[in-house]
Short mmCIF file of C-alpha atoms in Angstrom, two decimals:
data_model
loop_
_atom_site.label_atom_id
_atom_site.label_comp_id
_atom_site.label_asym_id
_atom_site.label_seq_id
_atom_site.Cartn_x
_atom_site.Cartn_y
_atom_site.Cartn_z
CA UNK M 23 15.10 -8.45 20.85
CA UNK M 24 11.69 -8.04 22.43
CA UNK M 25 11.28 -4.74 20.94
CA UNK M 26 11.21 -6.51 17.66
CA UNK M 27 8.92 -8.96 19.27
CA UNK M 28 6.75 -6.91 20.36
CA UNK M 29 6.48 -4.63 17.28
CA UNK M 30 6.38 -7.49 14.38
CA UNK M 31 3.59 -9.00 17.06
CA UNK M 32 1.55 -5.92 16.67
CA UNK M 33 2.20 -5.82 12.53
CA UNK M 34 0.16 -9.77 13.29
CA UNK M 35 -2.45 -8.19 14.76
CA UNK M 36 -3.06 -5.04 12.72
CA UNK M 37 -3.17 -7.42 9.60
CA UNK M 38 -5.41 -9.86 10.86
CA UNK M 39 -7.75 -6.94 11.50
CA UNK M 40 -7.04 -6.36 7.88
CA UNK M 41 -8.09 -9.73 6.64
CA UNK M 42 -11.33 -10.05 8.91
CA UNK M 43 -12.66 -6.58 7.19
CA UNK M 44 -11.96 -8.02 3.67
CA UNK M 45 -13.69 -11.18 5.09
CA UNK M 46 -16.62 -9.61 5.95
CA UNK M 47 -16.49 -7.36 3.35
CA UNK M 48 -16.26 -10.38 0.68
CA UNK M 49 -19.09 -12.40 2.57
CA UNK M 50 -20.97 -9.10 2.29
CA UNK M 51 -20.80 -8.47 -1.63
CA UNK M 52 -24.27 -9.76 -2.07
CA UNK M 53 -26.42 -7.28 0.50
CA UNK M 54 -27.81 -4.68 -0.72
CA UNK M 55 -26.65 -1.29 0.49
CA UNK M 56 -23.64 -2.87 1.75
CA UNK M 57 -21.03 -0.62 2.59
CA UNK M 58 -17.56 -1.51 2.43
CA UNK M 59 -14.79 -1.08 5.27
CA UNK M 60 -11.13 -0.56 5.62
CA UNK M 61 -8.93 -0.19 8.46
CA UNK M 62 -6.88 2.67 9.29
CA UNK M 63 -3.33 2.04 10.70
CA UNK M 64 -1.64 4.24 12.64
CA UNK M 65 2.11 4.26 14.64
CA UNK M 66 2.19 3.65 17.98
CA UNK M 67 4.60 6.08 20.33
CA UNK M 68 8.04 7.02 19.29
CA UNK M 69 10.84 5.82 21.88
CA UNK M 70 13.22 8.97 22.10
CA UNK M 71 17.15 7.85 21.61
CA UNK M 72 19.64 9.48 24.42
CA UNK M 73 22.02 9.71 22.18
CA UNK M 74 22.15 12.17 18.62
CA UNK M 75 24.12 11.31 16.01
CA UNK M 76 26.34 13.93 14.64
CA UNK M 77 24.27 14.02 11.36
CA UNK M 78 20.97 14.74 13.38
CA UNK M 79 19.56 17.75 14.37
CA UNK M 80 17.19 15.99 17.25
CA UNK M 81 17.27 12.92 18.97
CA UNK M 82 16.63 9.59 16.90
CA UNK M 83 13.35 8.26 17.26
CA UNK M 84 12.37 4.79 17.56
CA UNK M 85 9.39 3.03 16.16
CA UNK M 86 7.57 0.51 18.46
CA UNK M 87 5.02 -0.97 15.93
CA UNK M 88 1.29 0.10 14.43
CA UNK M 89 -1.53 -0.05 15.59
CA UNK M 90 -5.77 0.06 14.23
CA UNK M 91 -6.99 3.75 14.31
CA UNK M 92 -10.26 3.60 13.43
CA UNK M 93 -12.18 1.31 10.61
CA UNK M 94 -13.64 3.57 7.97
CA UNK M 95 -17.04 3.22 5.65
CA UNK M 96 -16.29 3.63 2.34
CA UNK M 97 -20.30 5.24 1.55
CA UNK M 98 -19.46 5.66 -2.15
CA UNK M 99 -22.52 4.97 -4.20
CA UNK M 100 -23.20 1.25 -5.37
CA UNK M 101 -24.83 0.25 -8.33
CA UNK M 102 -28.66 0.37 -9.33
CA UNK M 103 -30.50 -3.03 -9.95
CA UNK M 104 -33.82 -2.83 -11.75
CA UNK M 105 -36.64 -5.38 -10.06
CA UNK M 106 -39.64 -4.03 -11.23
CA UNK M 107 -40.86 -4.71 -7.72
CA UNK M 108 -42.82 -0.80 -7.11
CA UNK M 109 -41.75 -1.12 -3.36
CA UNK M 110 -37.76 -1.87 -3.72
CA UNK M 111 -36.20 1.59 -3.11
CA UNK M 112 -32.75 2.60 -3.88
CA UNK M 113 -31.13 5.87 -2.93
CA UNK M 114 -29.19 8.08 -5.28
CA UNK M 115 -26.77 10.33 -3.00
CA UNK M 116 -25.89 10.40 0.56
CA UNK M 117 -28.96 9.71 1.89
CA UNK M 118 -30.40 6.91 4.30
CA UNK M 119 -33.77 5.26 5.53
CA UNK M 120 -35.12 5.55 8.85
CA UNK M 121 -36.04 2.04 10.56
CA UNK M 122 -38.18 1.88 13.53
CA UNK M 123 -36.12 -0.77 15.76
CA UNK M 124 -36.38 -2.36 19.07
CA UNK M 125 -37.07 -0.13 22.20
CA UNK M 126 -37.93 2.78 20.08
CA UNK M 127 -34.65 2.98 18.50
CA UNK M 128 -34.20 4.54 15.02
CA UNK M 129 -31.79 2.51 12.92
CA UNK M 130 -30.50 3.91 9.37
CA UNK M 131 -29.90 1.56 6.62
CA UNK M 132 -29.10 1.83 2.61
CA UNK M 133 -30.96 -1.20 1.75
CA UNK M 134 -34.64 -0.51 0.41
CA UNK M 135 -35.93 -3.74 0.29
CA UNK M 136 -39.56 -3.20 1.57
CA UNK M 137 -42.80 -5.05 1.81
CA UNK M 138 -46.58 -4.53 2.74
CA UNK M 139 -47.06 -5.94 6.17
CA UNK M 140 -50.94 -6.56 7.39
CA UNK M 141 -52.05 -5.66 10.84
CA UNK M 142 -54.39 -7.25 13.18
CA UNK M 143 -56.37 -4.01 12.58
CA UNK M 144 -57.15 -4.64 9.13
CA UNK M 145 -54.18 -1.85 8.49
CA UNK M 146 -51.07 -2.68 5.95
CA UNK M 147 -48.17 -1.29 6.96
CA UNK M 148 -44.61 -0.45 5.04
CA UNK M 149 -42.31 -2.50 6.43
CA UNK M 150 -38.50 -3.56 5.59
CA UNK M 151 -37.92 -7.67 5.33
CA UNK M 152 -37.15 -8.05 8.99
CA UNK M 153 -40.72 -6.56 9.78
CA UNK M 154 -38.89 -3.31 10.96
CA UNK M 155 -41.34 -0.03 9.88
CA UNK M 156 -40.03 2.00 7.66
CA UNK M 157 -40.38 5.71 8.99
CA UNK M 158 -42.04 8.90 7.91
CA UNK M 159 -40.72 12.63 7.83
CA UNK M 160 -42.00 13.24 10.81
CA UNK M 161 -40.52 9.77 12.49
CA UNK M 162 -43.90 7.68 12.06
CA UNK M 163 -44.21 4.10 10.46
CA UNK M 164 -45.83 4.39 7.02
CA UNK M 165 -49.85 2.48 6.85
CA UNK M 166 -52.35 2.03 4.09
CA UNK M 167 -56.07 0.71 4.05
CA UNK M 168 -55.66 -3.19 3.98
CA UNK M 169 -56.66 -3.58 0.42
CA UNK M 170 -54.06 -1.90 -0.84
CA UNK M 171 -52.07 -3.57 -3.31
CA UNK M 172 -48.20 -3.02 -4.27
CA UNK M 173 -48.67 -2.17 -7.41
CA UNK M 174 -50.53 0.73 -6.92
CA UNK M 175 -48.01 2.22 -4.43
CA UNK M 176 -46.27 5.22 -6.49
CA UNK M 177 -43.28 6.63 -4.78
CA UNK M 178 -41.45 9.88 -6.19
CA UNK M 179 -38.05 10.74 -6.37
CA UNK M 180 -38.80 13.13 -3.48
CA UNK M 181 -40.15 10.23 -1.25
CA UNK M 182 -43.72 11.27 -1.70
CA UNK M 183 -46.18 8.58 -1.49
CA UNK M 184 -49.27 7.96 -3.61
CA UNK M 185 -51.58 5.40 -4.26
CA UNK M 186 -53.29 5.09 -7.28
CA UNK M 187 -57.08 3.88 -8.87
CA UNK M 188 -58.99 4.10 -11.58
CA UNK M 189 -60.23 7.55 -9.93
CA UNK M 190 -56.94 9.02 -9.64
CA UNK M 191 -54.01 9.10 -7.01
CA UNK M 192 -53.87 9.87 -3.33
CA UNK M 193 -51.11 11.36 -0.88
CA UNK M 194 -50.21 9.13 1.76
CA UNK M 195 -46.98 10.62 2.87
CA UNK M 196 -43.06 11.30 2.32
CA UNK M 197 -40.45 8.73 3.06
CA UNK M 198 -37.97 9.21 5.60
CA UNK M 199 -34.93 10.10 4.51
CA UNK M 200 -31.97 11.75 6.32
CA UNK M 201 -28.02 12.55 5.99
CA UNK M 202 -25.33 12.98 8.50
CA UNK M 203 -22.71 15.36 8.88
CA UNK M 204 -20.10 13.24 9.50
CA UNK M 205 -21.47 9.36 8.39
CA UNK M 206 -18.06 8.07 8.90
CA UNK M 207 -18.98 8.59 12.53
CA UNK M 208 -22.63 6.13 12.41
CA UNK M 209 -22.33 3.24 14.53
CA UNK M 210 -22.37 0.20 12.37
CA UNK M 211 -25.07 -2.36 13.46
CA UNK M 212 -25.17 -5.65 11.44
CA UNK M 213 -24.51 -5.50 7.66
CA UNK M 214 -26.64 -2.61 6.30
CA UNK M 215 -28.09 -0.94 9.81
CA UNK M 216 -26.29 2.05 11.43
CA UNK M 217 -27.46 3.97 14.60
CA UNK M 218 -26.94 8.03 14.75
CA UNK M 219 -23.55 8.52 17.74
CA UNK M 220 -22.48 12.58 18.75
CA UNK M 221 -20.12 11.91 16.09
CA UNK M 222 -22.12 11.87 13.22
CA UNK M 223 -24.28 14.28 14.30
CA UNK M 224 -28.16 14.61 14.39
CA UNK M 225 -30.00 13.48 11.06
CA UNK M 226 -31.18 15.62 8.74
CA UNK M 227 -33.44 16.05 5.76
CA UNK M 228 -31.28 14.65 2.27
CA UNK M 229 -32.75 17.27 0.38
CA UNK M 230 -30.04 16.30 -2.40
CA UNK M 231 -30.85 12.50 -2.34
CA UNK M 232 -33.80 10.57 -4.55
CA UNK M 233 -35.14 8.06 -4.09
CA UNK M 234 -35.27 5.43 -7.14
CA UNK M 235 -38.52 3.28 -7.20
CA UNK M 236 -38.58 -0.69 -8.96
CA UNK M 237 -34.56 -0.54 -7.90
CA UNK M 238 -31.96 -1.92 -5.07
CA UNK M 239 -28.53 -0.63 -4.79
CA UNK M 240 -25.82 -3.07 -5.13
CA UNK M 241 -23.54 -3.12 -2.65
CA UNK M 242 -20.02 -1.04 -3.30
CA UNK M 243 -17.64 -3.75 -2.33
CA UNK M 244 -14.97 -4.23 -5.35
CA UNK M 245 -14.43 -7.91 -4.97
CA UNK M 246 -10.87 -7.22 -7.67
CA UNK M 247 -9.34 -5.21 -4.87
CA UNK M 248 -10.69 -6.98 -1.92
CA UNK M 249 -8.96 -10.49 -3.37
CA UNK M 250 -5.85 -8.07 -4.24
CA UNK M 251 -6.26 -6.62 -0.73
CA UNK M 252 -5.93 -9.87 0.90
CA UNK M 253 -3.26 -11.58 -0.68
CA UNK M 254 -1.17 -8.41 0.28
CA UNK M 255 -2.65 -8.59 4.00
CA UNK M 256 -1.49 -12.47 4.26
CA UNK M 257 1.85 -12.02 2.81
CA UNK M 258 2.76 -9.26 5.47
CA UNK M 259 1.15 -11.25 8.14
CA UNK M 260 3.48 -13.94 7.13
CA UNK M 261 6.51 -11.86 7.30
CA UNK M 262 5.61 -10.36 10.49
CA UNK M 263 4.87 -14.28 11.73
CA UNK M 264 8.82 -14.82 10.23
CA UNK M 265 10.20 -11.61 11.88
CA UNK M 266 9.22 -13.09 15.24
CA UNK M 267 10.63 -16.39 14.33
CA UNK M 268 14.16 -14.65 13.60
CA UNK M 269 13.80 -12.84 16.62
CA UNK M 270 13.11 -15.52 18.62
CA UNK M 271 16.82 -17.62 17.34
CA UNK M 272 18.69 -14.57 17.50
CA UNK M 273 17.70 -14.61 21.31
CA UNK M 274 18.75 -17.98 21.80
CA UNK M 275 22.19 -17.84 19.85
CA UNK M 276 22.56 -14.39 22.29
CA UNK M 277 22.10 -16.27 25.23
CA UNK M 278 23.94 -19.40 24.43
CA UNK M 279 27.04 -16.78 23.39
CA UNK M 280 26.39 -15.92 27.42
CA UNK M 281 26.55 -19.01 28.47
#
């Protein structure tokens, strides 16, 4: 009896692991760059039976419940929104954004909502909408001459920069923009922010990834199978919650037998 106890009680907990990634997945449909999640379940260790059957050719093995083996990112490509805004960015490929964080921490993120920020030294600045900077090739935030206006901010496919006058347009530098070996391996931070771990190995040029200016991508989540998803995730969360109720009588009609 408390084997079954203790393996529908971990079938509870694996599924309500389940239904807080759909939850934050769902709450997350609207953020741009999102990237969707799903937890991986694995089997816990095997008990090894004494005893073989005459029918086996090894020892029966018994199951002692599941377990959460790691929560993957699903980094397939969202959708492209026009804006007409010339400094929302989106990214076509696997490519991210650098972010200039806190305590000179670089922070990688999808969503290429950016703005002009002005400096007390008459300097405007490229910024993201938490006042982050958004990083060069070479790991430096991004500034123009304080006049500069939006509009005349041209950005390339290849993350060149150049602003633009009646005179003609100027070079002001090449977006960041870097892939990972392994991405499944970034550490997630919020929503949209992931930090590089040994895992995922050090960033690199996306040589294969453009950048799309007067566009943000959509985030990837497909609400259809998330509300499939977690229907499914309830219902065996509810058996699992009824397998430890049967368990439970069985135990007291057992002892009251031995009594």
């Amino acid at each position: 009896m408390i084997r079954s106890l203790y393996t529908a009680t971990t079938g509870m907990r694996v599924q309500q692991h389940k239904i807080d990634s759909i939850g934050n997945n769902i709450a997350n449909v609207s953020t741009t760059g999102y990237k969707s999640s799903r937890p991986d379940f694995k089997e816990t260790l095997y008990d090894v039976m004494e005893i073989r059957p005459a029918y086996a050719q090894t020892n029966l093995l018994i199951g002692n419940g599941v377990r959460v083996g790691s929560v993957q990112r699903i980094f397939t490509q969202g959708s492209l929104k026009q804006t007409g805004n010339s400094l929302d960015l989106a990214l076509e490929g696997l490519g991210f954004f650098a972010i200039g964080a806190e305590d000179d921490q670089t922070l990688y993120t999808r969503d290429g909502t950016f703005k002009l920020s002005y400096m007390p030294d008459g300097q405007a600045r490229l910024d993201n909408m938490e006042g982050y900077p958004i990083l060069d090739q070479y790991g430096q935030p991004i500034y123009f001459d304080g006049d500069t206006r939006e509009e005349n901010i041209v950005i390339n496919q290849d993350g060149t920069i150049y602003l633009t006058d009646e005179y003609g347009s100027y070079y002001q530098g090449t977006l960041g923009v870097y892939s990972f070996t392994d991405p499944n391996s970034l550490q997630s931070i919020r929503a949209s922010y992931f930090m590089a771990t040994e895992g995922s190995g050090e960033p690199t040029p996306a040589l294969d990834t453009k950048v799309i200016q007067g566009y943000l991508e959509q985030s990837n989540v497909d609400l259809s199978r998330e509300m499939t998803d977690l229907i499914m995730a309830q219902r065996a969360y509810q058996l699992n919650s009824r397998m430890i109720q049967t368990a439970d009588e069985m135990e007291k009609q057992a002892n009251n037998l031995r009594g």
